[in-house]
Short mmCIF file of C-alpha atoms in Angstrom, two decimals:
data_model
loop_
_atom_site.label_atom_id
_atom_site.label_comp_id
_atom_site.label_asym_id
_atom_site.label_seq_id
_atom_site.Cartn_x
_atom_site.Cartn_y
_atom_site.Cartn_z
CA MET A 1 0.00 0.00 0.00
CA THR A 2 1.35 3.45 -0.83
CA THR A 3 1.35 6.57 1.26
CA GLN A 4 -1.19 8.20 -1.04
CA THR A 5 -3.87 5.62 -0.25
CA LEU A 6 -3.38 5.72 3.49
CA SER A 7 -5.57 8.69 4.22
CA SER A 8 -7.09 11.70 2.59
CA ARG A 9 -5.45 13.73 5.34
CA THR A 10 -1.95 13.13 3.91
CA VAL A 11 -0.23 16.47 3.39
CA ARG A 12 3.11 17.21 1.77
CA ARG A 13 5.78 18.83 3.88
CA PRO A 14 5.43 22.56 3.36
CA ALA A 15 8.20 24.34 1.50
CA ALA A 16 8.69 26.72 4.42
CA THR A 17 10.00 23.91 6.64
CA ALA A 18 13.75 24.37 7.13
CA ALA A 19 16.01 21.47 6.21
CA LEU A 20 17.87 19.70 8.98
CA GLY A 21 21.56 20.60 8.71
CA GLY A 22 24.56 18.67 9.93
CA LEU A 23 24.66 20.36 13.34
CA GLY A 24 20.92 19.86 13.77
CA LEU A 25 21.22 16.17 12.91
CA PHE A 26 24.06 15.78 15.41
CA THR A 27 21.89 17.44 18.07
CA VAL A 28 18.83 15.26 17.58
CA LEU A 29 21.03 12.15 17.47
CA LEU A 30 22.50 13.24 20.79
CA GLY A 31 18.93 13.39 22.09
CA ALA A 32 18.33 9.89 20.73
CA ALA A 33 21.45 8.52 22.40
CA LEU A 34 20.74 9.74 25.95
CA PRO A 35 17.61 7.65 26.73
CA LEU A 36 19.11 4.46 25.31
CA ILE A 37 22.40 4.93 27.13
CA ASP A 38 20.51 5.40 30.38
CA PHE A 39 18.49 2.23 29.86
CA PHE A 40 21.72 0.19 29.86
CA ILE A 41 24.14 2.30 31.89
CA VAL A 42 22.78 1.06 35.22
CA ASN A 43 23.32 -2.65 34.46
CA VAL A 44 26.90 -2.67 35.74
CA ALA A 45 26.14 -0.11 38.47
CA LEU A 46 23.34 -2.08 40.19
CA PRO A 47 25.58 -4.06 42.60
CA THR A 48 27.22 -0.82 43.78
CA ILE A 49 23.83 0.93 44.11
CA GLY A 50 22.50 -1.98 46.19
CA ARG A 51 25.45 -1.87 48.60
CA ASP A 52 25.44 1.90 48.95
CA LEU A 53 21.68 2.30 49.45
CA HIS A 54 21.31 -0.95 51.47
CA THR A 55 18.51 -2.27 49.30
CA GLY A 56 17.51 -5.64 47.93
CA GLU A 57 17.09 -7.13 44.48
CA ALA A 58 13.37 -6.32 44.13
CA VAL A 59 13.97 -2.57 44.56
CA LEU A 60 17.00 -2.68 42.27
CA GLU A 61 14.80 -4.27 39.61
CA LEU A 62 12.51 -1.23 39.96
CA VAL A 63 15.44 1.10 39.25
CA VAL A 64 15.62 -0.54 35.81
CA ALA A 65 11.93 -1.37 35.30
CA GLY A 66 10.55 1.97 36.53
CA TYR A 67 12.51 3.81 33.86
CA GLY A 68 11.77 1.30 31.11
CA VAL A 69 8.04 1.00 31.76
CA ALA A 70 7.43 4.77 32.07
CA TYR A 71 9.46 5.29 28.91
CA ALA A 72 7.53 2.68 26.91
CA VAL A 73 4.08 3.67 28.18
CA LEU A 74 4.38 7.35 27.23
CA LEU A 75 6.28 7.22 23.93
CA VAL A 76 3.28 7.27 21.59
CA LEU A 77 1.73 10.11 23.59
CA GLY A 78 5.05 11.99 23.29
CA GLY A 79 4.95 11.58 19.53
CA ARG A 80 1.36 12.86 19.33
CA LEU A 81 2.16 15.89 21.50
CA GLY A 82 5.09 16.73 19.22
CA ASP A 83 2.81 16.63 16.19
CA LEU A 84 0.35 18.86 18.02
CA PHE A 85 2.52 21.47 19.78
CA GLY A 86 5.75 21.38 17.78
CA ARG A 87 8.52 18.77 17.75
CA ARG A 88 11.34 21.17 18.54
CA ARG A 89 9.39 22.49 21.54
CA LEU A 90 8.78 18.98 22.89
CA PHE A 91 12.39 18.02 22.18
CA LEU A 92 13.68 21.00 24.20
CA GLY A 93 11.22 20.42 27.04
CA GLY A 94 11.90 16.69 27.18
CA MET A 95 15.67 17.18 27.14
CA ALA A 96 15.54 19.80 29.90
CA ALA A 97 13.37 17.51 32.02
CA PHE A 98 15.75 14.61 31.30
CA GLY A 99 18.64 16.67 32.65
CA LEU A 100 16.73 17.64 35.81
CA THR A 101 15.57 14.09 36.51
CA SER A 102 19.10 12.79 35.89
CA LEU A 103 20.30 15.25 38.53
CA ALA A 104 17.58 13.96 40.87
CA CYS A 105 18.76 10.38 40.27
CA GLY A 106 22.36 11.33 40.99
CA LEU A 107 21.44 13.11 44.24
CA ALA A 108 18.87 10.53 45.43
CA PRO A 109 19.30 9.96 49.21
CA GLY A 110 17.59 6.58 49.23
CA ALA A 111 16.47 3.68 47.06
CA TRP A 112 12.81 4.69 46.72
CA THR A 113 13.76 8.27 45.87
CA LEU A 114 15.98 6.86 43.13
CA VAL A 115 13.11 4.70 41.81
CA ALA A 116 10.78 7.74 41.68
CA ALA A 117 13.42 9.82 39.90
CA ARG A 118 14.00 7.02 37.39
CA VAL A 119 10.28 6.87 36.58
CA ALA A 120 10.30 10.63 35.97
CA GLN A 121 13.45 10.27 33.87
CA GLY A 122 11.72 7.65 31.71
CA ALA A 123 8.74 9.97 31.21
CA SER A 124 11.10 12.78 30.15
CA ALA A 125 12.79 10.49 27.65
CA ALA A 126 9.38 9.62 26.20
CA ALA A 127 8.74 13.30 25.49
CA MET A 128 12.12 13.79 23.82
CA LEU A 129 12.87 10.70 21.74
CA PRO A 130 9.87 10.54 19.35
CA GLN A 131 10.71 14.07 18.18
CA VAL A 132 14.04 12.85 16.82
CA LEU A 133 12.64 10.52 14.19
CA ALA A 134 9.69 12.81 13.48
CA THR A 135 12.05 15.73 12.84
CA ILE A 136 14.20 13.62 10.52
CA GLN A 137 11.09 12.46 8.63
CA ALA A 138 9.73 16.00 8.30
CA THR A 139 12.96 17.81 7.34
CA THR A 140 14.81 15.38 5.06
CA ALA A 141 14.07 13.44 1.89
CA GLY A 142 15.72 11.03 -0.53
CA PRO A 143 19.40 10.21 0.04
CA ARG A 144 19.65 12.67 2.95
CA ARG A 145 16.87 10.85 4.78
CA ALA A 146 18.46 7.47 4.06
CA LYS A 147 21.76 8.73 5.47
CA ALA A 148 20.08 10.30 8.51
CA MET A 149 18.12 7.12 9.25
CA GLY A 150 21.30 5.08 8.89
CA LEU A 151 23.04 7.34 11.39
CA TYR A 152 20.03 7.11 13.73
CA GLY A 153 20.18 3.33 13.66
CA ALA A 154 23.94 3.40 14.20
CA THR A 155 23.48 5.78 17.13
CA ALA A 156 20.78 3.60 18.68
CA GLY A 157 22.80 0.40 18.49
CA LEU A 158 26.03 2.03 19.59
CA SER A 159 24.29 3.75 22.52
CA MET A 160 22.95 0.47 23.88
CA VAL A 161 26.42 -1.07 23.97
CA ALA A 162 28.27 2.12 24.92
CA GLY A 163 25.90 2.70 27.85
CA GLN A 164 27.07 -0.49 29.50
CA ILE A 165 30.73 0.28 28.81
CA LEU A 166 30.40 3.85 30.10
CA GLY A 167 28.61 2.66 33.22
CA GLY A 168 31.48 0.36 34.10
CA VAL A 169 34.11 3.05 33.52
CA LEU A 170 32.27 5.69 35.58
CA VAL A 171 31.58 3.39 38.53
CA ALA A 172 35.22 2.28 38.66
CA ALA A 173 36.53 5.83 38.22
CA ASP A 174 34.54 7.03 41.26
CA LEU A 175 34.87 10.64 40.10
CA TRP A 176 35.14 13.01 43.08
CA GLY A 177 33.79 10.24 45.29
CA THR A 178 30.46 10.10 43.46
CA GLY A 179 30.60 6.33 42.82
CA TRP A 180 27.49 5.06 41.03
CA ARG A 181 25.92 8.53 41.08
CA SER A 182 28.19 9.64 38.23
CA VAL A 183 26.30 7.40 35.78
CA PHE A 184 23.37 9.82 36.15
CA LEU A 185 25.20 13.09 36.84
CA VAL A 186 27.17 12.75 33.59
CA ASN A 187 23.94 13.53 31.74
CA VAL A 188 23.65 17.04 33.14
CA PRO A 189 26.48 18.79 31.20
CA VAL A 190 25.56 16.81 28.08
CA VAL A 191 21.95 18.03 28.34
CA VAL A 192 23.07 21.65 28.79
CA ALA A 193 25.20 21.41 25.64
CA GLY A 194 22.35 19.70 23.79
CA LEU A 195 19.86 22.43 24.71
CA LEU A 196 22.20 25.17 23.48
CA LEU A 197 22.73 23.34 20.20
CA ALA A 198 19.02 22.58 19.74
CA VAL A 199 18.00 26.22 20.15
CA ARG A 200 20.42 27.12 17.38
CA ALA A 201 20.25 24.23 14.94
CA VAL A 202 16.99 22.22 15.18
CA PRO A 203 14.10 23.59 13.05
CA GLU A 204 10.54 23.62 14.35
CA THR A 205 8.08 21.26 12.65
CA ARG A 206 4.58 20.09 13.43
CA SER A 207 1.74 18.32 11.69
CA GLU A 208 -0.13 20.48 9.17
CA ARG A 209 -3.36 19.06 10.56
CA PRO A 210 -2.59 18.37 14.24
CA GLU A 211 -4.67 15.64 15.80
CA PRO A 212 -5.88 16.11 19.39
CA VAL A 213 -4.86 13.71 22.15
CA ASP A 214 -6.97 10.56 22.30
CA GLY A 215 -7.74 10.28 26.03
CA PRO A 216 -9.35 6.79 26.14
CA GLY A 217 -6.72 5.40 23.77
CA THR A 218 -3.88 6.86 25.80
CA VAL A 219 -5.21 5.33 29.04
CA LEU A 220 -5.85 1.91 27.48
CA LEU A 221 -2.45 1.77 25.77
CA ALA A 222 -0.77 2.65 29.07
CA LEU A 223 -2.75 -0.06 30.86
CA SER A 224 -1.94 -2.60 28.14
CA LEU A 225 1.80 -2.02 28.47
CA LEU A 226 1.68 -1.86 32.26
CA THR A 227 -0.22 -5.14 32.62
CA LEU A 228 2.43 -6.87 30.50
CA LEU A 229 5.70 -5.17 31.46
CA ALA A 230 5.19 -4.60 35.19
CA PRO A 231 4.67 -8.28 36.16
CA LEU A 232 7.35 -9.58 33.80
CA THR A 233 9.99 -7.13 35.01
CA GLU A 234 9.14 -7.41 38.71
CA GLY A 235 7.69 -10.92 39.01
CA ARG A 236 10.85 -12.97 39.58
CA ALA A 237 12.40 -10.59 42.12
CA ALA A 238 9.07 -10.30 43.99
CA GLY A 239 8.50 -14.07 44.04
CA TRP A 240 5.61 -14.05 41.53
CA PRO A 241 2.85 -12.85 43.89
CA LEU A 242 -0.83 -13.02 42.93
CA TRP A 243 -0.92 -9.54 41.40
CA THR A 244 1.60 -10.54 38.73
CA TRP A 245 -0.62 -13.37 37.48
CA LEU A 246 -3.76 -11.24 37.61
CA SER A 247 -1.96 -8.53 35.66
CA LEU A 248 -0.83 -10.96 32.95
CA ALA A 249 -4.36 -12.36 32.72
CA ALA A 250 -5.71 -8.84 32.23
CA PHE A 251 -3.23 -7.99 29.46
CA PRO A 252 -5.09 -9.59 26.49
CA LEU A 253 -8.41 -8.15 27.70
CA VAL A 254 -7.07 -4.60 28.01
CA THR A 255 -5.26 -4.89 24.69
CA ALA A 256 -8.46 -6.04 22.97
CA ALA A 257 -10.31 -3.09 24.51
CA PHE A 258 -7.60 -0.72 23.25
CA TYR A 259 -7.86 -2.08 19.72
CA ALA A 260 -11.66 -1.85 19.75
CA VAL A 261 -11.61 1.76 20.97
CA GLU A 262 -9.00 2.81 18.40
CA ARG A 263 -10.80 1.05 15.56
CA ARG A 264 -14.12 2.65 16.49
CA ALA A 265 -12.51 6.11 16.68
CA ASP A 266 -10.93 5.60 13.25
CA ARG A 267 -14.24 4.46 11.77
CA LEU A 268 -16.06 7.50 13.18
CA GLY A 269 -13.53 9.90 11.68
CA ARG A 270 -11.91 10.79 14.99
CA THR A 271 -8.17 10.77 15.67
CA PRO A 272 -7.07 7.64 17.54
CA LEU A 273 -3.75 7.58 19.39
CA VAL A 274 -2.54 4.72 17.17
CA PRO A 275 -4.53 4.83 13.90
CA PRO A 276 -5.27 1.23 12.82
CA SER A 277 -4.98 2.43 9.21
CA LEU A 278 -1.28 3.02 9.87
CA PHE A 279 -0.81 -0.75 10.14
CA ARG A 280 -2.06 -1.23 6.60
CA LEU A 281 1.40 -0.05 5.55
CA VAL A 282 3.20 -3.32 4.80
CA SER A 283 6.64 -1.86 5.49
CA LEU A 284 5.62 -0.61 8.94
CA ARG A 285 3.78 -3.77 9.96
CA ARG A 286 6.47 -6.20 8.90
CA GLY A 287 9.28 -4.00 10.15
CA LEU A 288 7.73 -3.88 13.61
CA THR A 289 7.54 -7.69 13.73
CA LEU A 290 11.32 -7.74 13.22
CA ILE A 291 12.03 -5.20 15.94
CA VAL A 292 10.46 -7.42 18.62
CA PRO A 293 12.70 -10.53 18.49
CA PHE A 294 15.78 -8.46 17.67
CA SER A 295 15.33 -6.12 20.66
CA ILE A 296 14.39 -8.91 23.06
CA GLY A 297 17.60 -10.72 22.19
CA PHE A 298 19.74 -7.56 22.29
CA SER A 299 18.67 -6.31 25.71
CA GLY A 300 18.52 -9.78 27.25
CA PHE A 301 22.06 -10.45 26.08
CA MET A 302 23.35 -7.14 27.45
CA PHE A 303 21.80 -7.75 30.88
CA VAL A 304 22.91 -11.37 31.14
CA ILE A 305 26.48 -10.75 29.98
CA ALA A 306 26.88 -7.93 32.54
CA VAL A 307 25.76 -10.17 35.40
CA ALA A 308 27.71 -13.23 34.23
CA LEU A 309 31.03 -11.46 33.66
CA GLN A 310 30.94 -9.65 37.01
CA GLN A 311 29.43 -12.26 39.31
CA GLY A 312 30.58 -15.42 37.53
CA ALA A 313 33.86 -14.60 35.79
CA GLY A 314 34.93 -12.19 38.53
CA LEU A 315 35.57 -9.23 36.24
CA GLY A 316 35.31 -5.67 37.51
CA PRO A 317 32.82 -3.22 36.02
CA VAL A 318 35.41 -1.75 33.62
CA SER A 319 36.55 -5.13 32.31
CA ALA A 320 32.97 -6.36 32.01
CA GLY A 321 32.05 -3.27 30.02
CA LEU A 322 35.13 -3.29 27.81
CA ALA A 323 34.49 -6.92 26.87
CA LEU A 324 31.72 -5.51 24.66
CA ALA A 325 33.87 -2.76 23.12
CA PRO A 326 34.59 -4.79 19.93
CA MET A 327 30.84 -5.15 19.40
CA ALA A 328 30.33 -1.39 19.72
CA VAL A 329 33.20 -0.43 17.41
CA VAL A 330 32.30 -2.91 14.67
CA PHE A 331 28.60 -2.06 14.92
CA PHE A 332 29.29 1.61 14.30
CA LEU A 333 31.69 1.04 11.39
CA VAL A 334 29.51 -1.52 9.59
CA SER A 335 26.30 0.47 10.09
CA LEU A 336 27.80 3.36 8.12
CA ALA A 337 27.90 1.10 5.07
CA GLY A 338 24.22 0.19 5.45
CA PRO A 339 22.70 2.74 3.02
CA ARG A 340 25.09 1.72 0.21
CA LEU A 341 24.44 -1.98 0.79
CA VAL A 342 20.67 -1.46 0.78
CA ALA A 343 20.89 0.56 -2.43
CA ARG A 344 22.67 -2.36 -4.08
CA PHE A 345 21.10 -5.45 -2.49
CA GLY A 346 17.79 -4.21 -1.06
CA THR A 347 16.33 -5.52 2.19
CA ARG A 348 18.04 -8.90 1.83
CA VAL A 349 20.87 -7.20 3.72
CA VAL A 350 18.76 -7.75 6.87
CA ALA A 351 18.66 -11.52 6.29
CA ALA A 352 22.42 -11.53 5.69
CA GLY A 353 22.88 -9.62 8.93
CA ALA A 354 20.91 -12.25 10.83
CA VAL A 355 23.22 -14.96 9.47
CA VAL A 356 26.31 -12.98 10.50
CA GLN A 357 24.87 -12.34 13.97
CA LEU A 358 24.05 -16.05 14.29
CA VAL A 359 27.72 -16.88 13.69
CA GLY A 360 28.88 -14.26 16.21
CA VAL A 361 26.57 -15.31 19.05
CA GLY A 362 27.42 -18.96 18.31
CA LEU A 363 31.14 -18.16 18.63
CA MET A 364 30.51 -16.47 21.98
CA ALA A 365 28.54 -19.49 23.24
CA LEU A 366 31.39 -21.83 22.19
CA THR A 367 33.93 -19.57 23.89
CA VAL A 368 32.00 -19.52 27.16
CA HIS A 369 31.49 -23.31 27.05
CA ALA A 370 35.20 -23.98 26.44
CA SER A 371 36.83 -21.34 28.64
CA TRP A 372 34.49 -20.47 31.52
CA PRO A 373 35.23 -18.75 33.87
CA HIS A 374 38.39 -17.51 32.12
CA VAL A 375 36.69 -15.20 29.65
CA GLY A 376 37.30 -11.55 28.99
CA LEU A 377 38.00 -9.08 26.22
CA LEU A 378 40.39 -11.24 24.17
CA ALA A 379 38.38 -14.45 24.50
CA LEU A 380 35.10 -12.83 23.53
CA LEU A 381 36.55 -10.50 20.87
CA PRO A 382 35.92 -12.64 17.74
CA GLY A 383 32.34 -13.48 18.62
CA ALA A 384 31.50 -9.98 19.86
CA ALA A 385 32.95 -8.36 16.72
CA VAL A 386 31.09 -10.68 14.34
CA ALA A 387 27.83 -10.30 16.31
CA GLY A 388 28.20 -6.52 16.20
CA ALA A 389 28.60 -6.62 12.42
CA GLY A 390 25.45 -8.70 12.08
CA GLN A 391 23.44 -6.40 14.32
CA ALA A 392 24.61 -3.37 12.33
CA LEU A 393 23.24 -4.93 9.13
CA GLN A 394 19.81 -5.26 10.75
CA LEU A 395 18.82 -2.56 13.23
CA PRO A 396 19.45 0.67 11.26
CA ILE A 397 17.85 -0.81 8.15
CA ILE A 398 14.78 -2.05 10.04
CA PHE A 399 14.24 1.44 11.49
CA ARG A 400 14.38 2.90 8.01
CA ILE A 401 11.95 0.29 6.66
CA VAL A 402 9.37 0.90 9.39
CA LEU A 403 9.08 4.62 8.70
CA SER A 404 9.65 4.56 4.93
CA GLU A 405 5.97 5.00 3.99
CA VAL A 406 4.65 6.91 7.02
CA PRO A 407 3.13 10.26 5.90
CA ALA A 408 4.99 13.38 7.07
CA GLU A 409 2.07 14.67 9.12
CA ARG A 410 1.97 11.39 11.04
CA ALA A 411 5.74 11.23 11.58
CA GLY A 412 5.32 11.73 15.34
CA VAL A 413 2.84 8.93 15.89
CA GLY A 414 4.73 6.63 13.49
CA SER A 415 8.02 7.13 15.31
CA GLY A 416 6.24 6.81 18.66
CA VAL A 417 4.77 3.44 17.66
CA MET A 418 8.15 2.20 16.45
CA VAL A 419 10.11 3.29 19.50
CA THR A 420 7.37 2.00 21.84
CA THR A 421 7.66 -1.40 20.19
CA GLN A 422 11.43 -1.30 20.53
CA GLN A 423 11.39 -0.13 24.14
CA SER A 424 8.74 -2.66 25.18
CA ALA A 425 10.80 -5.41 23.56
CA LEU A 426 13.96 -4.19 25.32
CA ALA A 427 12.13 -4.42 28.66
CA LEU A 428 10.80 -7.87 27.73
CA GLY A 429 14.31 -9.02 26.86
CA VAL A 430 15.62 -8.19 30.34
CA ALA A 431 12.52 -9.78 31.89
CA THR A 432 12.46 -13.00 29.86
CA LEU A 433 16.10 -13.86 29.08
CA GLY A 434 17.21 -12.35 32.40
CA THR A 435 14.68 -14.45 34.32
CA LEU A 436 15.68 -17.58 32.37
CA PHE A 437 19.37 -17.01 33.11
CA LEU A 438 18.94 -16.26 36.82
CA SER A 439 16.58 -19.22 37.22
CA LEU A 440 19.12 -21.59 35.65
CA VAL A 441 22.12 -20.42 37.70
CA PRO A 442 21.35 -22.36 40.94
CA ALA A 443 20.95 -25.66 39.07
CA THR A 444 23.53 -25.43 36.28
CA GLY A 445 26.07 -22.86 37.40
CA MET A 446 26.63 -19.47 35.78
CA GLY A 447 28.68 -20.66 32.83
CA ASP A 448 26.17 -23.25 31.62
CA ALA A 449 23.29 -20.85 32.33
CA LEU A 450 24.96 -18.28 30.08
CA VAL A 451 25.49 -20.82 27.30
CA ILE A 452 21.84 -21.92 27.43
CA THR A 453 20.64 -18.31 27.37
CA LEU A 454 22.86 -17.56 24.36
CA LEU A 455 21.40 -20.59 22.57
CA VAL A 456 17.89 -19.30 23.25
CA GLN A 457 18.95 -15.95 21.81
CA LEU A 458 20.15 -17.81 18.71
CA ALA A 459 16.57 -19.00 18.19
CA GLY A 460 15.46 -15.35 18.21
CA VAL A 461 18.13 -14.48 15.65
CA VAL A 462 16.88 -17.27 13.38
CA LEU A 463 13.31 -15.96 13.75
CA THR A 464 14.44 -12.44 12.83
CA GLY A 465 16.20 -13.76 9.73
CA LEU A 466 13.17 -15.74 8.58
CA LEU A 467 10.80 -12.82 9.15
CA SER A 468 13.11 -10.53 7.16
CA LEU A 469 12.43 -12.64 4.05
CA ARG A 470 8.88 -11.20 4.04
CA LEU A 471 10.07 -7.60 3.78
CA PRO A 472 9.49 -5.60 0.59
CA ARG A 473 12.61 -6.00 -1.55
CA THR A 474 13.20 -2.25 -1.79
CA ILE A 475 12.74 0.65 0.63
CA GLY A 476 10.53 3.54 -0.44
#
């Protein structure tokens, strides 16, 4: 289906809209990096946070889950508000709030204060991040958009790995005696610089026909995500109490209610939060199905490897983080070649990337099986580098595919849907693969538990590769 048939409300980007220059692109990519870095930066800091704040595993899980759930729940709303009030305005407001909430996290006197600040930080990220993709969609076209989307994908993947590396370095450095607090305080000067750059270099855009906020849809989407993510992220640490099972049982019912409300609003000519007609775009629908297994495997791997290398292999936070440095470096370098490869080979590059990632994760599993617990940077380097190359041939291209046919005036809601899917899958990855790994450790030991978890991730990589064969051969 083409963009023209999606809706009679489709409007071309007005000529008055300023193009996004190099400095503006750098600024919005900086805004895209911050929320993803902060999702992963706490992984290696959690043991130190627990000791310093004298808190248990269940509360530490909330430090991660509170951020991730608030972030995922509010992303689509953030995209709609950007369409309505101006994407630059929401980007500036979200970034400023992200800096303030990061400061609150870094100064938190206790565990529950930290949890509350992390929830607020996740909400701030949800206001900022959708504006990045929406601005790129609204201010670029043709090869410039392809290049910008490639850089966005490279930034996203690199941020997820770099966050874990940076967390380890900052905790070990103990700058001015701040310890774990520096993983949050480091955001403050970055945000100040980002705000100054955004005022100067990011153009204002908004939908030509702004759609008002869909109250019932917003509430039901939030409930849908909460009933799924909250029990899965907190269930194991809390001992799977009754509320977790009741919440999971409610998830399909609330989701069905959300779909019914959105479909009815669309049929009556209203403006649903997530227009069902958007999913008639084949590129968006099939691209989203790829994001789910890819992101589950990515985040689950990052969480499990951080725990295993520190608690099982006895590495410090810096060594555990640097063990993933080859993955980050190769990911960034290979992702830069993505647009040229897609221009020549089409979307089959994604399937090739899945095969390469399969080889890399398999090499890491073999290394752990043969060498545990004597693993580190050198032992994991071949597998991590190959896996990073495979991931780079998938993630940036999938992002570009998802948004390739979304109309400019719906750029905010389209990017919100995509990032919500990604963020929800990232949270599910920590919940599912993390729970599997930690449940296996008492019976099998940490090395075998890691191998089994990596093999499960391999199944997800295979699924991603098979699903990629259903993609349109070319990107619009």
